[in-house]
Coordinates of C-alpha atoms in Angstrom, one line a residue:
X1 CA 178.0 -5.3 -79.8
X2 CA 175.5 -2.7 -80.7
X3 CA 174.2 0.1 -78.1
X4 CA 170.8 -1.5 -78.2
X5 CA 172.2 -4.9 -77.4
X6 CA 173.8 -3.6 -74.1
X7 CA 170.9 -1.3 -73.1
X8 CA 168.3 -4.3 -73.0
X9 CA 165.8 -4.2 -70.1
X10 CA 162.9 -6.6 -68.9
X11 CA 160.3 -3.7 -69.1
X12 CA 157.5 -3.3 -71.7
X13 CA 160.2 -1.9 -74.2
X14 CA 163.3 -4.1 -75.0
X15 CA 165.5 -1.2 -76.1
X16 CA 165.3 2.6 -76.2
X17 CA 164.8 2.4 -80.0
X18 CA 161.8 0.3 -79.4
X19 CA 160.4 2.8 -76.8
X20 CA 161.3 6.0 -79.2
X21 CA 159.4 4.3 -81.9
X22 CA 156.3 3.5 -79.8
X23 CA 156.3 7.3 -78.7
X24 CA 156.5 8.4 -82.4
X25 CA 153.8 6.1 -83.2
X26 CA 151.7 7.3 -80.6
X27 CA 152.2 10.9 -81.5
X28 CA 151.6 10.5 -85.3
X29 CA 148.3 8.7 -84.3
X30 CA 147.3 11.7 -82.0
X31 CA 148.1 13.9 -84.7
X32 CA 146.3 12.0 -87.4
X33 CA 143.2 11.7 -85.1
X34 CA 143.3 15.6 -84.5
X35 CA 143.6 16.3 -88.0
X36 CA 140.9 14.0 -89.1
X37 CA 138.6 15.5 -86.4
X38 CA 139.3 19.0 -87.6
X39 CA 138.4 18.0 -91.2
X40 CA 135.3 16.2 -90.3
X41 CA 134.1 19.5 -88.3
X42 CA 135.3 22.0 -91.1
X43 CA 135.2 20.3 -94.6
X44 CA 132.5 21.7 -97.0
X45 CA 131.4 24.5 -94.1
X46 CA 131.4 27.3 -96.5
X47 CA 130.2 30.0 -94.1
X48 CA 132.7 32.4 -92.3
X49 CA 134.9 30.9 -90.2
X50 CA 133.7 30.8 -86.5
X51 CA 130.5 32.5 -87.2
X52 CA 127.2 31.6 -85.8
X53 CA 126.2 29.4 -88.9
X54 CA 129.7 27.6 -89.0
X55 CA 129.4 26.8 -85.3
X56 CA 125.8 25.5 -85.9
X57 CA 127.0 23.1 -88.9
X58 CA 130.1 22.0 -86.9
X59 CA 128.0 21.2 -83.8
X60 CA 125.8 19.0 -85.9
X61 CA 128.9 17.1 -87.1
X62 CA 130.1 16.7 -83.5
X63 CA 127.7 13.8 -82.7
X64 CA 129.3 11.7 -85.7
X65 CA 132.6 12.1 -84.1
X66 CA 131.4 11.2 -80.9
X67 CA 130.0 8.1 -82.2
X68 CA 133.0 7.0 -84.0
X69 CA 135.1 7.6 -81.0
X70 CA 132.8 5.6 -78.7
X71 CA 132.4 2.8 -81.4
X72 CA 136.1 2.4 -81.9
X73 CA 136.9 2.6 -78.3
X74 CA 134.2 -0.2 -77.5
X75 CA 135.8 -2.4 -80.3
X76 CA 139.3 -2.0 -79.6
X77 CA 139.3 -2.3 -75.6
X78 CA 136.7 -5.1 -76.0
X79 CA 138.8 -7.0 -78.7
X80 CA 142.2 -7.0 -77.1
X81 CA 140.8 -7.7 -73.8
X82 CA 138.9 -10.8 -75.0
X83 CA 141.9 -12.0 -77.1
X84 CA 144.0 -11.9 -74.1
X85 CA 141.7 -13.6 -71.9
X86 CA 141.1 -16.3 -74.3
X87 CA 145.0 -16.5 -75.3
X88 CA 144.0 -16.4 -78.8
X89 CA 144.5 -13.4 -81.1
X90 CA 142.4 -14.8 -83.9
X91 CA 139.0 -14.9 -82.3
X92 CA 136.7 -11.9 -81.5
X93 CA 133.9 -11.0 -79.3
X94 CA 131.6 -11.3 -82.3
X95 CA 132.1 -15.1 -82.5
X96 CA 130.4 -15.4 -79.1
X97 CA 127.2 -14.6 -80.7
X98 CA 126.7 -10.9 -79.7
X99 CA 125.7 -9.7 -83.1
X100 CA 123.7 -12.8 -83.9
X101 CA 121.7 -12.0 -80.6
X102 CA 121.1 -8.4 -81.8
X103 CA 120.1 -9.7 -85.1
X104 CA 117.6 -12.2 -83.5
X105 CA 116.2 -9.6 -81.1
X106 CA 115.6 -7.0 -83.9
X107 CA 114.0 -9.6 -86.2
X108 CA 111.8 -11.3 -83.2
X109 CA 110.3 -7.6 -82.5
X110 CA 109.6 -7.3 -86.1
X111 CA 108.1 -10.7 -86.8
X112 CA 106.0 -10.6 -83.6
X113 CA 104.8 -6.8 -83.7
X114 CA 105.4 -5.8 -87.2
X115 CA 107.3 -2.7 -88.2
X116 CA 104.8 -0.6 -86.6
X117 CA 105.6 -2.5 -83.5
X118 CA 109.3 -1.7 -83.6
X119 CA 108.4 2.0 -84.2
X120 CA 105.8 2.1 -81.4
X121 CA 108.2 0.8 -78.7
X122 CA 110.1 3.6 -77.2
X123 CA 113.6 3.8 -78.8
X124 CA 115.4 4.0 -75.4
X125 CA 113.4 1.1 -74.0
X126 CA 114.5 -0.9 -77.0
X127 CA 118.0 0.1 -76.6
X128 CA 118.2 -0.8 -73.1
X129 CA 116.5 -4.2 -73.8
X130 CA 118.9 -5.1 -76.6
X131 CA 121.6 -4.3 -74.7
X132 CA 120.7 -6.0 -71.4
X133 CA 119.9 -9.3 -73.0
X134 CA 123.3 -9.3 -74.7
X135 CA 125.1 -8.7 -71.5
X136 CA 122.6 -11.4 -69.7
X137 CA 123.6 -13.8 -72.5
X138 CA 127.2 -13.4 -72.1
X139 CA 127.2 -13.4 -68.3
X140 CA 125.0 -16.7 -68.2
X141 CA 127.0 -18.4 -70.8
X142 CA 130.3 -17.6 -69.0
X143 CA 129.3 -18.6 -65.5
X144 CA 127.9 -21.8 -67.0
X145 CA 130.9 -22.9 -69.1
X146 CA 133.6 -21.6 -66.8
X147 CA 132.1 -22.8 -63.4
X148 CA 131.5 -26.6 -64.3
X149 CA 134.0 -29.2 -63.6
X150 CA 134.7 -29.7 -67.4
X151 CA 134.4 -26.0 -67.9
X152 CA 137.2 -24.3 -69.8
X153 CA 137.7 -21.5 -72.4
X154 CA 138.0 -23.6 -75.4
X155 CA 134.4 -25.3 -74.6
X156 CA 133.2 -21.9 -74.1
X157 CA 134.2 -20.6 -77.4
X158 CA 132.9 -23.6 -79.2
X159 CA 129.6 -23.7 -77.6
X160 CA 129.6 -20.0 -78.3
X161 CA 130.0 -20.3 -81.8
X162 CA 127.4 -23.2 -82.0
X163 CA 124.8 -20.8 -80.3
X164 CA 125.6 -17.7 -82.6
X165 CA 125.2 -19.9 -85.7
X166 CA 122.0 -21.3 -84.4
X167 CA 120.5 -17.8 -83.6
X168 CA 121.7 -16.5 -87.0
X169 CA 119.7 -19.7 -88.6
X170 CA 116.8 -18.8 -86.5
X171 CA 116.8 -15.1 -87.7
X172 CA 117.1 -16.0 -91.2
X173 CA 114.1 -18.3 -91.0
X174 CA 112.0 -15.5 -89.3
X175 CA 113.1 -13.2 -91.9
X176 CA 111.9 -15.2 -94.6
X177 CA 108.4 -15.1 -93.5
X178 CA 108.2 -11.5 -93.2
X179 CA 106.4 -9.0 -95.5
X180 CA 108.9 -7.6 -98.0
X181 CA 108.0 -4.1 -96.5
X182 CA 108.8 -5.1 -93.0
X183 CA 111.7 -6.9 -94.2
X184 CA 113.1 -3.5 -95.5
X185 CA 112.4 -1.8 -92.4
X186 CA 114.4 -4.6 -90.5
X187 CA 117.3 -4.6 -93.0
X188 CA 117.8 -0.9 -92.2
X189 CA 118.2 -1.6 -88.4
X190 CA 120.5 -4.6 -89.3
X191 CA 122.9 -2.6 -91.5
X192 CA 125.9 -1.2 -89.2
X193 CA 126.0 2.6 -90.0
X194 CA 127.3 5.5 -88.1
X195 CA 124.5 7.6 -89.8
X196 CA 122.0 5.4 -87.9
X197 CA 123.2 5.8 -84.5
X198 CA 120.6 7.4 -82.3
X199 CA 122.9 10.2 -80.6
X200 CA 119.7 10.7 -78.0
X201 CA 121.4 7.8 -76.1
X202 CA 124.7 9.3 -75.7
X203 CA 124.4 10.5 -72.4
X204 CA 123.7 6.8 -71.2
X205 CA 126.3 5.2 -73.5
X206 CA 129.3 7.5 -72.7
X207 CA 129.3 6.9 -68.8
X208 CA 128.7 3.0 -69.1
X209 CA 131.5 2.9 -71.5
X210 CA 133.8 5.1 -69.7
X211 CA 133.1 2.8 -66.5
X212 CA 133.8 -0.6 -68.4
X213 CA 136.8 0.7 -70.3
X214 CA 138.2 2.3 -67.4
X215 CA 137.8 -0.9 -65.5
X216 CA 139.9 -2.6 -67.9
X217 CA 142.3 0.1 -68.0
X218 CA 142.8 0.0 -64.0
X219 CA 143.0 -4.0 -64.4
X220 CA 145.5 -3.8 -67.3
X221 CA 148.3 -5.4 -65.2
X222 CA 146.1 -8.1 -64.3
X223 CA 145.4 -8.8 -68.3
X224 CA 149.5 -8.9 -68.5
X225 CA 149.2 -11.9 -66.1
X226 CA 146.2 -13.8 -67.8
X227 CA 148.0 -13.5 -71.1
X228 CA 150.7 -15.7 -69.5
X229 CA 148.3 -18.6 -69.4
X230 CA 146.2 -20.2 -66.5
X231 CA 148.9 -22.2 -65.0
X232 CA 151.5 -19.1 -64.7
X233 CA 149.0 -16.5 -63.8
X234 CA 147.8 -19.0 -60.8
X235 CA 151.3 -19.5 -59.6
X236 CA 151.7 -16.0 -59.5
X237 CA 149.0 -15.4 -57.2
X238 CA 145.9 -14.5 -59.7
X239 CA 142.4 -16.0 -59.3
X240 CA 142.5 -16.9 -63.1
X241 CA 138.7 -18.1 -63.0
X242 CA 137.4 -14.9 -61.2
X243 CA 139.5 -12.4 -63.3
X244 CA 138.4 -14.2 -66.6
X245 CA 134.7 -13.8 -65.5
X246 CA 135.3 -10.2 -64.6
X247 CA 137.1 -9.4 -68.0
X248 CA 134.6 -11.2 -70.4
X249 CA 131.6 -9.4 -68.4
X250 CA 133.4 -6.0 -69.4
X251 CA 133.9 -7.1 -72.8
X252 CA 130.2 -8.1 -73.0
X253 CA 129.3 -4.6 -71.8
X254 CA 131.2 -2.8 -74.4
X255 CA 130.2 -5.0 -77.1
X256 CA 126.5 -4.5 -76.2
X257 CA 127.0 -0.6 -76.4
X258 CA 128.6 -0.5 -79.6
X259 CA 126.3 -3.0 -81.5
X260 CA 123.1 -1.6 -79.9
X261 CA 124.4 1.9 -81.1
X262 CA 125.5 1.3 -84.7
X263 CA 124.8 -2.3 -85.6
X264 CA 127.3 -5.3 -86.1
X265 CA 130.6 -4.5 -87.0
X266 CA 132.5 -7.9 -87.1
X267 CA 136.1 -7.2 -88.2
X268 CA 136.7 -3.7 -87.0
X269 CA 138.2 -4.9 -83.6
X270 CA 140.1 -7.6 -85.3
X271 CA 141.6 -5.1 -87.7
X272 CA 143.0 -2.6 -85.1
X273 CA 143.9 -5.0 -82.5
X274 CA 146.2 -6.9 -85.1
X275 CA 147.7 -3.6 -86.2
X276 CA 148.1 -2.7 -82.7
X277 CA 150.0 -5.8 -81.8
X278 CA 152.2 -5.6 -84.7
X279 CA 152.9 -1.8 -84.1
X280 CA 153.6 -1.8 -80.3
X281 CA 155.3 -5.3 -80.2
X282 CA 154.9 -5.5 -76.5
X283 CA 153.2 -7.4 -73.9
X284 CA 152.0 -4.3 -71.9
X285 CA 148.4 -3.5 -72.5
X286 CA 148.4 0.1 -71.2
X287 CA 150.7 0.5 -74.4
X288 CA 148.5 -1.6 -76.5
X289 CA 145.0 -0.4 -75.9
X290 CA 145.5 3.6 -76.5
X291 CA 147.2 2.4 -79.7
X292 CA 144.4 0.1 -80.7
X293 CA 141.6 2.9 -80.0
X294 CA 143.7 5.4 -82.0
X295 CA 144.2 3.2 -84.9
X296 CA 140.6 2.4 -84.8
X297 CA 139.4 5.9 -84.8
X298 CA 141.8 7.0 -87.4
X299 CA 140.6 4.1 -89.7
X300 CA 137.0 4.7 -89.0
X301 CA 137.2 8.6 -89.4
X302 CA 139.3 8.4 -92.4
X303 CA 136.9 6.1 -94.2
X304 CA 133.9 8.1 -93.1
X305 CA 135.7 11.3 -94.4
X306 CA 136.5 10.1 -97.6
X307 CA 133.0 8.5 -98.4
X308 CA 131.0 11.2 -96.9
X309 CA 133.1 14.3 -98.5
X310 CA 135.2 13.1 -101.4
X311 CA 133.1 10.1 -102.9
X312 CA 129.2 10.0 -102.3
X313 CA 129.2 6.6 -100.7
X314 CA 128.6 7.6 -96.9
X315 CA 126.5 4.5 -96.5
X316 CA 129.4 2.1 -97.4
X317 CA 131.7 3.2 -94.5
X318 CA 131.2 0.3 -92.5
X319 CA 131.2 -2.1 -95.5
X320 CA 134.4 -0.9 -96.7
X321 CA 136.0 -1.2 -93.2
X322 CA 134.7 -4.7 -92.7
X323 CA 136.0 -5.7 -96.1
X324 CA 139.7 -4.6 -95.1
X325 CA 139.2 -6.1 -91.6
X326 CA 137.9 -9.4 -93.1
X327 CA 141.0 -9.4 -95.8
X328 CA 143.2 -9.0 -92.7
X329 CA 141.6 -11.7 -91.0
X330 CA 142.0 -14.1 -94.2
X331 CA 145.8 -13.1 -94.5
X332 CA 146.3 -14.0 -90.7
X333 CA 144.7 -17.3 -90.8
X334 CA 146.2 -18.1 -94.0
X335 CA 149.5 -17.0 -92.5
X336 CA 149.2 -19.0 -89.3
X337 CA 147.5 -21.9 -90.9
X338 CA 145.1 -22.6 -87.9
X339 CA 142.6 -20.7 -85.5

């Protein structure tokens, strides 16, 4: 009998080897994140190290790093929380129509007021409007579908998919009636890009994301119980419906911030969550969440660095990441054979 078999326990790690592997992976991800941050700040900066001009260029790049950290934080925490709450590791928050609603809002503004109307509307007011509508849409959907006598998560997910598809079809219909010049302006807003993020709003986005993500972290033990299913968590004293509503509301806030900041990113959250589950191999969300965030940061920062400083394809960063995430999604679906 091996030493690992004798040393088994009921904690988040089954064996000492399991615990050591987790710590090694976490340390490696932290080092990788720090190295990529240093490369993004210094690569191609030809001025004398730590001189005034060097600091000026590095300071300009800090905003891009902050955006990457915020987006990956939102996507990782939101996706892991959503999948645990719905007890399904295939679906993502995007399936509920968040991104379709974002596209519909942007399309409607251009359709009603033209490209000039989009420009004339104060950027922060537009940011608040689309974020508030996305959160309100999610809360109304959750409260309606989870409070009824026949309400359950499966019905909510199905209706969410239908509503998202309907909003996507309406957006396409409106886009076909736009002037080509106005459509070009709209297309630039609908394309997820780190470079398009308006960093003037970071003073608002950072605290909101910190509060929502912090609440998920504090309530991570309840997420562990939610992952056991409705019947078991209820028997253990958890108010399943109330905690489900709370978690889904926090997810909607994080997704609204991420989508409003850089645009739609459908598969980034799924990619990092799937890899985090495989690497950590534990039920403990306080172990899964930081790994998922670091994986997201390393993945997006590496793609951003390569396509900005090595290959002249910086606008394709989100396309490449989404392509990889989509391939992983197809692989998981084909392996499981079901949703």
